[in-house]
Backbone as XML, in Angstrom:
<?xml version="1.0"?>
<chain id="A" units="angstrom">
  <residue number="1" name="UNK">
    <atom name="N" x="71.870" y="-39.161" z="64.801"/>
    <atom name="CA" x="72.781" y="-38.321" z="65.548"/>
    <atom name="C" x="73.636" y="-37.496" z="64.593"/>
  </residue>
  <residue number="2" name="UNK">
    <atom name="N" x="73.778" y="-36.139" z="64.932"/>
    <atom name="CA" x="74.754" y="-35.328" z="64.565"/>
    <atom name="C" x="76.135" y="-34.985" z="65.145"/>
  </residue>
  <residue number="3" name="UNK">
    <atom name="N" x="77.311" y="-34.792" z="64.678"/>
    <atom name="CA" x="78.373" y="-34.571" z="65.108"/>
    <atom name="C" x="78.811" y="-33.356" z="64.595"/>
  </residue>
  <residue number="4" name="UNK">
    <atom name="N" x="79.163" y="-32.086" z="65.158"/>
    <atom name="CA" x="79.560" y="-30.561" z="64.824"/>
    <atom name="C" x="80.868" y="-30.655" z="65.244"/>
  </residue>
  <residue number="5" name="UNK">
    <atom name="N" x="81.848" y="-30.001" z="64.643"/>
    <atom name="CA" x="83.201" y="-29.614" z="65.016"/>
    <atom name="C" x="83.897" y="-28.304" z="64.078"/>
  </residue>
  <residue number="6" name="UNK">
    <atom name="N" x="83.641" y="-27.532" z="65.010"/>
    <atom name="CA" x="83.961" y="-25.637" z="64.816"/>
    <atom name="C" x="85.801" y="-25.648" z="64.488"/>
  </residue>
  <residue number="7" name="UNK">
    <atom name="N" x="85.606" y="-24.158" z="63.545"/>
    <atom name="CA" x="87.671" y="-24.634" z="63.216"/>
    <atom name="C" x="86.880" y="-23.130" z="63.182"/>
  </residue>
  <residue number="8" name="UNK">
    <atom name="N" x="88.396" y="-22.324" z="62.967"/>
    <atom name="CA" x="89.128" y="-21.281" z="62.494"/>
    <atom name="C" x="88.647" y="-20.183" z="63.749"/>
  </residue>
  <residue number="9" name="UNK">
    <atom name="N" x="88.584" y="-20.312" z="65.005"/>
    <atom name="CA" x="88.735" y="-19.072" z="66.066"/>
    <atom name="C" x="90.251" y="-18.993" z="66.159"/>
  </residue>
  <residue number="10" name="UNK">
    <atom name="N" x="90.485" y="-17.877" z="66.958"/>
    <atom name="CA" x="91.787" y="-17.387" z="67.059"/>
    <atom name="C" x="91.601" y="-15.935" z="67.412"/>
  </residue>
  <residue number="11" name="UNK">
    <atom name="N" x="92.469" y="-14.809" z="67.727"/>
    <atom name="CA" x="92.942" y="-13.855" z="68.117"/>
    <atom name="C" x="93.187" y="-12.628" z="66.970"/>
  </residue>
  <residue number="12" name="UNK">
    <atom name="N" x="92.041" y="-11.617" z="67.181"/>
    <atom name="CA" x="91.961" y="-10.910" z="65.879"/>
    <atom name="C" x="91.974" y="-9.459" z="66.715"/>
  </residue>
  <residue number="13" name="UNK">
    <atom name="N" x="92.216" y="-8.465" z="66.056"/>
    <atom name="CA" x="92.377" y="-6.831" z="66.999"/>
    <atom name="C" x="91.163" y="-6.168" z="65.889"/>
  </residue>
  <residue number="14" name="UNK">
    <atom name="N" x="90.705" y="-5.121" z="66.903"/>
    <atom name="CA" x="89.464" y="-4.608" z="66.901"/>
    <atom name="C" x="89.245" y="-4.342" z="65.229"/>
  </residue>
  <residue number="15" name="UNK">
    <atom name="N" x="87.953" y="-4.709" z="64.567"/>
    <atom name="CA" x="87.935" y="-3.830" z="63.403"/>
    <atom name="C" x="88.434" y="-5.196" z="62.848"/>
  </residue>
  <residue number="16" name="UNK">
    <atom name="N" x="88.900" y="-6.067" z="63.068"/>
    <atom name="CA" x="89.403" y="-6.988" z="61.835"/>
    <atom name="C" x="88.306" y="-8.262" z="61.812"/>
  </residue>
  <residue number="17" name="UNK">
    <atom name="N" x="88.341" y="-9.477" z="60.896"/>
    <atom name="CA" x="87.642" y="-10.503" z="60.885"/>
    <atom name="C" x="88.343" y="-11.770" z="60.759"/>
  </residue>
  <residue number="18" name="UNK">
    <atom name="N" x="87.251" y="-12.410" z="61.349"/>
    <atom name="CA" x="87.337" y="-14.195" z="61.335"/>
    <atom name="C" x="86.237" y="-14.604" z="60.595"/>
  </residue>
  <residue number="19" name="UNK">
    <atom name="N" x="86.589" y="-15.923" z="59.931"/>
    <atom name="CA" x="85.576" y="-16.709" z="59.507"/>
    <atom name="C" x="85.505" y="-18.072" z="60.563"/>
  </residue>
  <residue number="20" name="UNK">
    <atom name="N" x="84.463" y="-18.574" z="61.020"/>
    <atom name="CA" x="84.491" y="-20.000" z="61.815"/>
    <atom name="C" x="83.213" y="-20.848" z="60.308"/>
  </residue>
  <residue number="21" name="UNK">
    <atom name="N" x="83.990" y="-21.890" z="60.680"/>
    <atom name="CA" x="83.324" y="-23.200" z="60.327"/>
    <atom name="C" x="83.248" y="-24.521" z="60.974"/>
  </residue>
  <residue number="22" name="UNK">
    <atom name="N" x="81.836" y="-24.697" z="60.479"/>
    <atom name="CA" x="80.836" y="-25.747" z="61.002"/>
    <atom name="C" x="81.217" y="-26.696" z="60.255"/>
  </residue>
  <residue number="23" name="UNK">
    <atom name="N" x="82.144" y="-28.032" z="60.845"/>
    <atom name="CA" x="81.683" y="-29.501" z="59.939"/>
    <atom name="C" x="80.484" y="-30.522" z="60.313"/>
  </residue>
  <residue number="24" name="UNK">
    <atom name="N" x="79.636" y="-30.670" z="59.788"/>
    <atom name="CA" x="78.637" y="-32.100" z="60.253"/>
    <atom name="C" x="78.861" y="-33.073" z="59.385"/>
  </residue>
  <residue number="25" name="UNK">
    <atom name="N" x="78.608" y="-33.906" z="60.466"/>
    <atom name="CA" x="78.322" y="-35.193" z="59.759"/>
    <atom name="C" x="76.855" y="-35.470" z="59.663"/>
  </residue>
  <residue number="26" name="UNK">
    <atom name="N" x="76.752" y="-36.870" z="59.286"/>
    <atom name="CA" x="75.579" y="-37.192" z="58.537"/>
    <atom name="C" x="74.969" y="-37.401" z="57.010"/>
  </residue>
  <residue number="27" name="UNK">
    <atom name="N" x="74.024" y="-37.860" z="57.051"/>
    <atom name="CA" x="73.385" y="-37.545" z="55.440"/>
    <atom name="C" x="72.288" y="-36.726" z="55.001"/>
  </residue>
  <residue number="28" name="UNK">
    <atom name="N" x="71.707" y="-36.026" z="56.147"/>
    <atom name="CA" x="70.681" y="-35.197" z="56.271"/>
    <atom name="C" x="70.838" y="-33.754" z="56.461"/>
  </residue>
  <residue number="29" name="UNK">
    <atom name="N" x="72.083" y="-33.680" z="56.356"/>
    <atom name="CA" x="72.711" y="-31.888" z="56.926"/>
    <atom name="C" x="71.525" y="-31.025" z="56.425"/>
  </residue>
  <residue number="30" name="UNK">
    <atom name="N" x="71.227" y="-31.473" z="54.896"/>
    <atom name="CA" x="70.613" y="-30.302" z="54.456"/>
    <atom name="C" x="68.762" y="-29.822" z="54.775"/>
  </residue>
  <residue number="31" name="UNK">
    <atom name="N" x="68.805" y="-30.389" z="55.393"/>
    <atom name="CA" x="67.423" y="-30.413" z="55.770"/>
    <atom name="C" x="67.321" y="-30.077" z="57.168"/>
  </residue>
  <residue number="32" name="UNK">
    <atom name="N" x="68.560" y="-29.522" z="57.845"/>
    <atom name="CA" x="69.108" y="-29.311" z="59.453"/>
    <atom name="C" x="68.854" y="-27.496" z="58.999"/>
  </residue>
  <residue number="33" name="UNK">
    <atom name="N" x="68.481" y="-27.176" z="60.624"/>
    <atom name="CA" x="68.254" y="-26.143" z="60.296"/>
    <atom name="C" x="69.804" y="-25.675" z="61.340"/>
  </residue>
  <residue number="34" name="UNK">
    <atom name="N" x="70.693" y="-24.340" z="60.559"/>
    <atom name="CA" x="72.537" y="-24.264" z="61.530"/>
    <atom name="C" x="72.047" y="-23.302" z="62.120"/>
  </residue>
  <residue number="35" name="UNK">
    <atom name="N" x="72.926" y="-22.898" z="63.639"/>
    <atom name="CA" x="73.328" y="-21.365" z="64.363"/>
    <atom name="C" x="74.458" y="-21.376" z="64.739"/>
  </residue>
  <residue number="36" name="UNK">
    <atom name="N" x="74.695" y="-20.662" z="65.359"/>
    <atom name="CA" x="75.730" y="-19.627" z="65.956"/>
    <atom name="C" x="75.418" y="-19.468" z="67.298"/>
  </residue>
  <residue number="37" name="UNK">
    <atom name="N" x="75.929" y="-19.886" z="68.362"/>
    <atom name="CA" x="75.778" y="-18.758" z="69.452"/>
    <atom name="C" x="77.081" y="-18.564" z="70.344"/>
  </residue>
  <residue number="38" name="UNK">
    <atom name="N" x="77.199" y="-17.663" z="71.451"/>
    <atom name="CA" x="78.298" y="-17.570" z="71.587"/>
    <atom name="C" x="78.296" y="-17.590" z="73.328"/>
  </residue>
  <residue number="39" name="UNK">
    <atom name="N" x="79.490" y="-17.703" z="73.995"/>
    <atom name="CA" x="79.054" y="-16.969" z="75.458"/>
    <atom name="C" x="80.742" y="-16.906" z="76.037"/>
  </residue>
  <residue number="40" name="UNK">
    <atom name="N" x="80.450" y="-15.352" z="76.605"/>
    <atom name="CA" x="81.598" y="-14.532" z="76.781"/>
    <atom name="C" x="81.804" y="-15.225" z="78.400"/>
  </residue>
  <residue number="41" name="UNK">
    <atom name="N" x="83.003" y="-14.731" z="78.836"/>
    <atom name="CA" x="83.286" y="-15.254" z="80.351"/>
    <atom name="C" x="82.327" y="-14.873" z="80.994"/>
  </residue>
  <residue number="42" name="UNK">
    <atom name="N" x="81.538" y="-14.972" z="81.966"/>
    <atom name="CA" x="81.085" y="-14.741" z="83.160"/>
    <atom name="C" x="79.902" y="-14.638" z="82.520"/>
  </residue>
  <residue number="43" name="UNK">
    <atom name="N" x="79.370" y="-14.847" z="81.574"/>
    <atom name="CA" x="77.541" y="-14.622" z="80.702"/>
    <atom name="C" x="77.444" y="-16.084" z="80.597"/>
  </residue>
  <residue number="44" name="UNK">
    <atom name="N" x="75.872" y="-15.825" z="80.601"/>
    <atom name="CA" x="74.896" y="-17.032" z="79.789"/>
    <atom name="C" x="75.513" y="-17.062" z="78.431"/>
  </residue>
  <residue number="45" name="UNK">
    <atom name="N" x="75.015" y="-18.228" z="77.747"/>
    <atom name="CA" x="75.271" y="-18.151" z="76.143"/>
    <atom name="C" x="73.995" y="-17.494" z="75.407"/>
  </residue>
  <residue number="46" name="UNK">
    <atom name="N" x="74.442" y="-16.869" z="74.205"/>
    <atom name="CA" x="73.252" y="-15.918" z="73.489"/>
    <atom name="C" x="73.443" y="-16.522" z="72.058"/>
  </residue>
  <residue number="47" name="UNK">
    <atom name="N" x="72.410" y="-16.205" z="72.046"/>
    <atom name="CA" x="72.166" y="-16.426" z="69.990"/>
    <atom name="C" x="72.490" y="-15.708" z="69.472"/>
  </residue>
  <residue number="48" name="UNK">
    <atom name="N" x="73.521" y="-15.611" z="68.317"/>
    <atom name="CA" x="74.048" y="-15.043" z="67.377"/>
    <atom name="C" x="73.623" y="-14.828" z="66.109"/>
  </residue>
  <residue number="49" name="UNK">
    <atom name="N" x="73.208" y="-16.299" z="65.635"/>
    <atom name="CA" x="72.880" y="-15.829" z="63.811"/>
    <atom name="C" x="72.303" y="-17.492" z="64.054"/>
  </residue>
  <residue number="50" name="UNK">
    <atom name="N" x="71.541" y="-17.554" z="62.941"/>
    <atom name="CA" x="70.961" y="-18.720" z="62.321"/>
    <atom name="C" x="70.416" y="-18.811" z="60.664"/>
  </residue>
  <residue number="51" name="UNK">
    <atom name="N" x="70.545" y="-19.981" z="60.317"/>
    <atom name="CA" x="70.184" y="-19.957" z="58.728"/>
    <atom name="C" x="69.702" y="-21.199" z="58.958"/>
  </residue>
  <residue number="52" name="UNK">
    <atom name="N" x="67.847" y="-21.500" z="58.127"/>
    <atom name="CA" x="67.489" y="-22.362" z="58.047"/>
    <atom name="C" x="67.646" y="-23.689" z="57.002"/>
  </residue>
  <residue number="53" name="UNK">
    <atom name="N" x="66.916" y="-24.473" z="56.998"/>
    <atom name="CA" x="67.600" y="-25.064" z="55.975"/>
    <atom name="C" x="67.098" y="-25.294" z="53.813"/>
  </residue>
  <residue number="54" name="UNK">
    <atom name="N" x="66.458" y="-23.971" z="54.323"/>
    <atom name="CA" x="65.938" y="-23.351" z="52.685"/>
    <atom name="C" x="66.839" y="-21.807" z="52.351"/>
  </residue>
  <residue number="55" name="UNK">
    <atom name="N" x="67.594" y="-21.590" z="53.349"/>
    <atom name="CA" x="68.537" y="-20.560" z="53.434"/>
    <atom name="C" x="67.920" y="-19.056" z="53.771"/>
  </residue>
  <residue number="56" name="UNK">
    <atom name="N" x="66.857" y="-19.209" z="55.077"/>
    <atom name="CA" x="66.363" y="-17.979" z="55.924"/>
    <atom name="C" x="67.565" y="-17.808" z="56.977"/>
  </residue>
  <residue number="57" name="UNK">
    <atom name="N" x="67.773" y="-16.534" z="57.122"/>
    <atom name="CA" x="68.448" y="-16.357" z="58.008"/>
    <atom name="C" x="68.274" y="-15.352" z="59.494"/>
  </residue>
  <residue number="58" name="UNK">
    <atom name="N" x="68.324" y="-15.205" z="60.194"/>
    <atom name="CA" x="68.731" y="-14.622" z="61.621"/>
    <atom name="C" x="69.735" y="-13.866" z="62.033"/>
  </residue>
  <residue number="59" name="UNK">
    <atom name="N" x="69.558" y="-12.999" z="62.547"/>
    <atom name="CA" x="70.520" y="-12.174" z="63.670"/>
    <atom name="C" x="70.257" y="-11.838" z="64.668"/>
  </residue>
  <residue number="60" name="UNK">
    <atom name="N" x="71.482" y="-11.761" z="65.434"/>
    <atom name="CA" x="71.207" y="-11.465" z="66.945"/>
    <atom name="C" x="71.781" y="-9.573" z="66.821"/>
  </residue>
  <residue number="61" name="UNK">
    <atom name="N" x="70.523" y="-8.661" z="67.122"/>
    <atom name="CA" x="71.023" y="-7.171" z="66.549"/>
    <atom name="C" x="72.222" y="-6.785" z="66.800"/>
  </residue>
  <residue number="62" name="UNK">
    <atom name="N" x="73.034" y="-7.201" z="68.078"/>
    <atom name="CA" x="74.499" y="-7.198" z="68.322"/>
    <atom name="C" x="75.537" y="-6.982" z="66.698"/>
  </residue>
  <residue number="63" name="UNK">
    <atom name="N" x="75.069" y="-7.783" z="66.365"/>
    <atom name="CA" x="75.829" y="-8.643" z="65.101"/>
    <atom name="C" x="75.040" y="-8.117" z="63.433"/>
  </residue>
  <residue number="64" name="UNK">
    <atom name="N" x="73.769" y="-7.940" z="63.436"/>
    <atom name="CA" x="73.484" y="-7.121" z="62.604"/>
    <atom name="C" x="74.743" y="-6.506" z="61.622"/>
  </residue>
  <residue number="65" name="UNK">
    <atom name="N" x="74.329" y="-6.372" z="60.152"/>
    <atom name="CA" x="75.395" y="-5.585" z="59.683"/>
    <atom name="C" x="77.086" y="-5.896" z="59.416"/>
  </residue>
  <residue number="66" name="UNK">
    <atom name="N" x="77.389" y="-6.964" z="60.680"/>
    <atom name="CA" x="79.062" y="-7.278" z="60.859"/>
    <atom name="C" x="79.192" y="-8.598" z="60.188"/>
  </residue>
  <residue number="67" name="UNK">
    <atom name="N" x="78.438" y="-9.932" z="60.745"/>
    <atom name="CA" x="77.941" y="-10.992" z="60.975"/>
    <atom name="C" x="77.393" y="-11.580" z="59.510"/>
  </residue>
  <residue number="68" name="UNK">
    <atom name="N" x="77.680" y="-12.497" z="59.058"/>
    <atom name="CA" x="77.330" y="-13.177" z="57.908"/>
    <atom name="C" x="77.010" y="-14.833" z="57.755"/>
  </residue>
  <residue number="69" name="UNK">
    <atom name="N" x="76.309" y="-15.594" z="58.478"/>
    <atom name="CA" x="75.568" y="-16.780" z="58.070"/>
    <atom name="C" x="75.768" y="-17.220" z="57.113"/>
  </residue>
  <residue number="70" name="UNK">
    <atom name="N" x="76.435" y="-18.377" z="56.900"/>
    <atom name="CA" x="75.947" y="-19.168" z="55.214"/>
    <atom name="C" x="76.206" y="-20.633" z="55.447"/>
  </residue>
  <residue number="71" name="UNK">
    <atom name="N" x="75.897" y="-21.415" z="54.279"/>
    <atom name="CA" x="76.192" y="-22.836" z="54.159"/>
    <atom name="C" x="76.298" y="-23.494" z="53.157"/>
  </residue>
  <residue number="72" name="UNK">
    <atom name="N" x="77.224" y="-24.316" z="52.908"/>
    <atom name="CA" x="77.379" y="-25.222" z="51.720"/>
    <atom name="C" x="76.782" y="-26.593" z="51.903"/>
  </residue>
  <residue number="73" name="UNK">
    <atom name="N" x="76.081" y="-26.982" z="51.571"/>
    <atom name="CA" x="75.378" y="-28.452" z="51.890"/>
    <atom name="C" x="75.870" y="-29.343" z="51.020"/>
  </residue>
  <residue number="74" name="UNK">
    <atom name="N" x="76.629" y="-28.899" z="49.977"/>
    <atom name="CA" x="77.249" y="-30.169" z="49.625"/>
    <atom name="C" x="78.987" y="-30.404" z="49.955"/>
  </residue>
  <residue number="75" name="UNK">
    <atom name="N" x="78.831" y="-30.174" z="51.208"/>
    <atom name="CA" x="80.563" y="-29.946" z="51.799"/>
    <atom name="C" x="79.685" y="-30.096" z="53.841"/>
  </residue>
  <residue number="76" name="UNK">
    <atom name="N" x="78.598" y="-30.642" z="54.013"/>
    <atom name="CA" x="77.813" y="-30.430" z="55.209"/>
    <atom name="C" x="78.763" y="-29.459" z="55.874"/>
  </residue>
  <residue number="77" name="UNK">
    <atom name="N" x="78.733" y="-28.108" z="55.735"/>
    <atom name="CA" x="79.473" y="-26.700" z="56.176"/>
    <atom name="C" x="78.607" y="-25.512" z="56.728"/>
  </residue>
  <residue number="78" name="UNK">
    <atom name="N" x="78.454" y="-25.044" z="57.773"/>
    <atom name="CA" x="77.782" y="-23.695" z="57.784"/>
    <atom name="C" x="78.952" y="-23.082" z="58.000"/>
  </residue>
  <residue number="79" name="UNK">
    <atom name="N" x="78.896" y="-21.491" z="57.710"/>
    <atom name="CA" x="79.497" y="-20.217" z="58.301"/>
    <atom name="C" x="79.673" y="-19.533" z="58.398"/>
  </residue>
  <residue number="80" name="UNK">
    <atom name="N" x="80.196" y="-18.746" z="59.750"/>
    <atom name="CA" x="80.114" y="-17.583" z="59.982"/>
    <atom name="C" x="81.404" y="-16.428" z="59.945"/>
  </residue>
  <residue number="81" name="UNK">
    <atom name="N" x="80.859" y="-15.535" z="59.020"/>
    <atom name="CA" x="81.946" y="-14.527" z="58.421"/>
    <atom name="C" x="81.839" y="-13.382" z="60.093"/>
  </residue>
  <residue number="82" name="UNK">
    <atom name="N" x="82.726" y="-12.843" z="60.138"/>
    <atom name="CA" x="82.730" y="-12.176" z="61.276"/>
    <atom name="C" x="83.815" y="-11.306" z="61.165"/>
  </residue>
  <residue number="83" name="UNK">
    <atom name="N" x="82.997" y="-9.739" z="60.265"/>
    <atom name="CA" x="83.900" y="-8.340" z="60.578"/>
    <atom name="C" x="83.652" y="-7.624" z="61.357"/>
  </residue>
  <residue number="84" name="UNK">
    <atom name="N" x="84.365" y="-6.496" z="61.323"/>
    <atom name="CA" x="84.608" y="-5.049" z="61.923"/>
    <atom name="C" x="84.206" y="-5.718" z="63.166"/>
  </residue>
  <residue number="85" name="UNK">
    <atom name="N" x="84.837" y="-6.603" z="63.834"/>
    <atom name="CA" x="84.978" y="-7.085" z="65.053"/>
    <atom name="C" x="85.399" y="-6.011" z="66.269"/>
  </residue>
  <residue number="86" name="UNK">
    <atom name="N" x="85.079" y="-6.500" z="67.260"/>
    <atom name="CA" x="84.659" y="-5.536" z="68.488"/>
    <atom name="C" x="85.446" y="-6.520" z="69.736"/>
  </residue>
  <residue number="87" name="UNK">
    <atom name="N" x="85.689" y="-5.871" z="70.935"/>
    <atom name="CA" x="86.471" y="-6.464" z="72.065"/>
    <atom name="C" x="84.977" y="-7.799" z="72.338"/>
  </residue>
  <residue number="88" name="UNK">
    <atom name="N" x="83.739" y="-6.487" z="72.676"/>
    <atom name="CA" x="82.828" y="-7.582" z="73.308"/>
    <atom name="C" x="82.176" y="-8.718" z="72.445"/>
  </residue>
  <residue number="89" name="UNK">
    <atom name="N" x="83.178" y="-9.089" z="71.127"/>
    <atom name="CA" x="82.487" y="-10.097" z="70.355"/>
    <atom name="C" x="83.499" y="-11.381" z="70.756"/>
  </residue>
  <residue number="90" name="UNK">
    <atom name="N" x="84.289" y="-10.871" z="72.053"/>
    <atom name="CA" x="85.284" y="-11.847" z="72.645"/>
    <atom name="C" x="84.369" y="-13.519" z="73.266"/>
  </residue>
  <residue number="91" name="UNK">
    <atom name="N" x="84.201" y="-14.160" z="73.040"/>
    <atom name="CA" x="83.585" y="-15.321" z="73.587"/>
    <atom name="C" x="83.456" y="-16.653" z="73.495"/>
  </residue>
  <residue number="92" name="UNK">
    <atom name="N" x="83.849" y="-17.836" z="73.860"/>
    <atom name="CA" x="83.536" y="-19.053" z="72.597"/>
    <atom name="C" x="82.146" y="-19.556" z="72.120"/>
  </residue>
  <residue number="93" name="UNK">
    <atom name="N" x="82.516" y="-19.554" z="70.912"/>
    <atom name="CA" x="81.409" y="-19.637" z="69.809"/>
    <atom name="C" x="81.421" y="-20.992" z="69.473"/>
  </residue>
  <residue number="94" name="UNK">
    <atom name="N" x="79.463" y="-21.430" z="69.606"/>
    <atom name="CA" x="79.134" y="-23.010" z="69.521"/>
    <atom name="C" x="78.509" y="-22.910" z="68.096"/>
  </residue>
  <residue number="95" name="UNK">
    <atom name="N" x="78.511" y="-24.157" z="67.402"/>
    <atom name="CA" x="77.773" y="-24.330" z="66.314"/>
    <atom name="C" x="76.576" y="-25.334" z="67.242"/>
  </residue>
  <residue number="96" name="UNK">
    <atom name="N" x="75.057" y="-25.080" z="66.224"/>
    <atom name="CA" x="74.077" y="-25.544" z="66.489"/>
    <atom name="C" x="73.237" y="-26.439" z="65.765"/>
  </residue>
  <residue number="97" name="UNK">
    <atom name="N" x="72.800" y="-27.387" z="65.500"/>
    <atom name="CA" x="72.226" y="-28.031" z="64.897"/>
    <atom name="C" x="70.566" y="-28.132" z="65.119"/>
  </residue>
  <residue number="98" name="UNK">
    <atom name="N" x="69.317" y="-27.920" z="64.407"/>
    <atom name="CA" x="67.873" y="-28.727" z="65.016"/>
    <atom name="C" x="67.331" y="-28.573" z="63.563"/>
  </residue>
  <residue number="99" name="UNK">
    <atom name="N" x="66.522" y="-29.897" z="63.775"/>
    <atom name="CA" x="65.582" y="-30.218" z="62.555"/>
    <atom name="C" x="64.152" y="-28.925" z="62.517"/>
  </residue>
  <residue number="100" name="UNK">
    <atom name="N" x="64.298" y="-28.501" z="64.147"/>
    <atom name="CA" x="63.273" y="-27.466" z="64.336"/>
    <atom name="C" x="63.750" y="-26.269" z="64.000"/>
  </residue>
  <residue number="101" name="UNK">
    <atom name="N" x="63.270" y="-25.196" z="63.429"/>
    <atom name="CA" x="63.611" y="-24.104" z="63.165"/>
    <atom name="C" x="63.327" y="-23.104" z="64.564"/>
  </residue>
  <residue number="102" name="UNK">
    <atom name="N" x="62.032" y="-22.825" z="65.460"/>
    <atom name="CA" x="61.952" y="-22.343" z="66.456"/>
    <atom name="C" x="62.818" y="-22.602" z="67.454"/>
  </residue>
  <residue number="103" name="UNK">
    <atom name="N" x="62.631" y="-24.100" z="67.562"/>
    <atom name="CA" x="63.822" y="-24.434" z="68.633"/>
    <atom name="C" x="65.230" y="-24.188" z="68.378"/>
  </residue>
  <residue number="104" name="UNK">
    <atom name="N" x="65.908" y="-24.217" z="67.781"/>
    <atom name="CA" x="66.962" y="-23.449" z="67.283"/>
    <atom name="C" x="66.693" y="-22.430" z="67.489"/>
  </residue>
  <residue number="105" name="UNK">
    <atom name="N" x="66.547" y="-21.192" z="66.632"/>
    <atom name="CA" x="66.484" y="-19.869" z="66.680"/>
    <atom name="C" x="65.655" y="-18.752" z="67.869"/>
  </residue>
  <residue number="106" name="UNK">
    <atom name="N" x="64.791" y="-19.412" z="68.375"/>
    <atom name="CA" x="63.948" y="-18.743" z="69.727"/>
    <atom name="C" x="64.690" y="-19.320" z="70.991"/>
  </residue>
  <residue number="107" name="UNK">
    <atom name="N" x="65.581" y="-20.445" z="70.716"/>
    <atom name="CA" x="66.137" y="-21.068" z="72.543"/>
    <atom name="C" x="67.532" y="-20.871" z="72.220"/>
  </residue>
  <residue number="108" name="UNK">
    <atom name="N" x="68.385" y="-20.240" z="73.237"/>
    <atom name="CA" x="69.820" y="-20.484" z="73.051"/>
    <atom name="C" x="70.089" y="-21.663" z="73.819"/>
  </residue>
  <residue number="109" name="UNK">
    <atom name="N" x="69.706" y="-22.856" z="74.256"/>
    <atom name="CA" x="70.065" y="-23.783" z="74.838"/>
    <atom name="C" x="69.245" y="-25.093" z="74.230"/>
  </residue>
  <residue number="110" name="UNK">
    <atom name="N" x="68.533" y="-25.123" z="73.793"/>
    <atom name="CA" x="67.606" y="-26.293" z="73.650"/>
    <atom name="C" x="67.819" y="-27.028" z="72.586"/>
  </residue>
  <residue number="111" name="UNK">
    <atom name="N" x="68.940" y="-26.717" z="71.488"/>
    <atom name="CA" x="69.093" y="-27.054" z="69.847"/>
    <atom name="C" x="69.079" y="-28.342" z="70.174"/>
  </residue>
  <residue number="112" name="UNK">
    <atom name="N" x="68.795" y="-29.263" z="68.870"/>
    <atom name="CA" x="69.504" y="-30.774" z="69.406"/>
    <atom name="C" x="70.820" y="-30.898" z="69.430"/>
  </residue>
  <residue number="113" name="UNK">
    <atom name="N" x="71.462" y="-30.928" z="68.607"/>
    <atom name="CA" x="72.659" y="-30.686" z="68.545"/>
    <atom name="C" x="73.924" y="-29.667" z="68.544"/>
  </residue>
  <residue number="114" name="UNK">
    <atom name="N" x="75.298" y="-29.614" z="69.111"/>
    <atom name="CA" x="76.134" y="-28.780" z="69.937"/>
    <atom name="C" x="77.424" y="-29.178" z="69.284"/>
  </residue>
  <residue number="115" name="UNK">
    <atom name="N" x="78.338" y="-28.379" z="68.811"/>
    <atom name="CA" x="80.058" y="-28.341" z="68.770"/>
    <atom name="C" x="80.563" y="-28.131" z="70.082"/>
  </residue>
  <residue number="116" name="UNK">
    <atom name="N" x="81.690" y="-28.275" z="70.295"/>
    <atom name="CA" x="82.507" y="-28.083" z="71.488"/>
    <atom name="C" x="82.829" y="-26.910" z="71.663"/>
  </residue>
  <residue number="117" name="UNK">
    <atom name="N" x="82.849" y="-26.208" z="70.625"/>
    <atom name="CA" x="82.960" y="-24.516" z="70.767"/>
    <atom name="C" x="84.184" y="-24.069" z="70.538"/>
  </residue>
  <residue number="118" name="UNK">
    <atom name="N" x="84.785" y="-22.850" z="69.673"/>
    <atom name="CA" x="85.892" y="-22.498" z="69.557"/>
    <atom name="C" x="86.130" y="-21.047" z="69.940"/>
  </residue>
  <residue number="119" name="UNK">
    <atom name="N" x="86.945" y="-20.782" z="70.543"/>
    <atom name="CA" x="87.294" y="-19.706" z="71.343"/>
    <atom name="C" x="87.593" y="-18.630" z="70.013"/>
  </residue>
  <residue number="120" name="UNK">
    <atom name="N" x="87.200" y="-16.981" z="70.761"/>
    <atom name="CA" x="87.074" y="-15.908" z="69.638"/>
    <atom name="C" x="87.671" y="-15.301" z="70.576"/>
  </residue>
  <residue number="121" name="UNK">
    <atom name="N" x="88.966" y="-14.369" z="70.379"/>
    <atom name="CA" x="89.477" y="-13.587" z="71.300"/>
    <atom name="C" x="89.530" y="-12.258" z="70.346"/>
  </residue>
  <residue number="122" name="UNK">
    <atom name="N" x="88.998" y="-10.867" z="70.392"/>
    <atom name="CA" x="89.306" y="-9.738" z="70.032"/>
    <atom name="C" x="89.805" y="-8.732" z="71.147"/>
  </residue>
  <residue number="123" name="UNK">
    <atom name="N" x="90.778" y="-7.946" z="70.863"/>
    <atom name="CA" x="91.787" y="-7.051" z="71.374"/>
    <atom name="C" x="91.353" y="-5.697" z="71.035"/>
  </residue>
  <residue number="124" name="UNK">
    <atom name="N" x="91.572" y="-4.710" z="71.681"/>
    <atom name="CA" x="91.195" y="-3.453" z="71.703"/>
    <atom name="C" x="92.303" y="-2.736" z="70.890"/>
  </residue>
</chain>
């Protein structure tokens, strides 16, 4: 079993950035493949970004360009850098865990493992 717990959302105005981070537990982090996904009020949740666990990474084209994936495996850490932020990047954002790389990155729902999610509020 894995345990995720997301820090650093908060309230940022258009054009500025957040960083969020991923803590896991375990002894296997590094061989976990991390994501990102997010889901705004009244939406499904969507995939954001993913990095596998040889350090391939993913984007969701939304995020393209803004959006930055990474991980420290010897701190079990993924995260996500997040500039030139936008109103509609308003949503709470889950960290993801799977030993599968497809399942992770092709399903926004199916990962094995889930954070509780930390709220991203951007302002116009």
């Amino acid at each position: 079993q894995v345990q995720l717990v997301e820090s650093g959302g908060g309230l940022a105005q258009a054009g500025g950035s957040l960083r969020l981070s991923c803590a896991a537990s375990g002894r296997t982090f590094s061989s976990y493949n991390m994501g990102w996904f997010r889901q705004a009020p009244g939406k499904e949740r969507e995939f954001v970004a993913a990095i596998s666990s040889i350090g391939t990474t993913l984007y969701a084209g939304s995020v393209k360009g803004r959006f930055t994936i990474s991980r420290d495996n010897a701190k079990n850490t993924v995260y996500l850098q997040m500039n030139s932020l936008k109103p509609e990047d308003t949503a709470v954002y889950y960290c993801a865990a799977d030993n599968n790389w497809f399942r992770l990155a092709r399903d926004s729902n199916r990962a094995a493992y889930w954070g509780q999610g930390t709220q991203v509020t951007v302002s116009s």
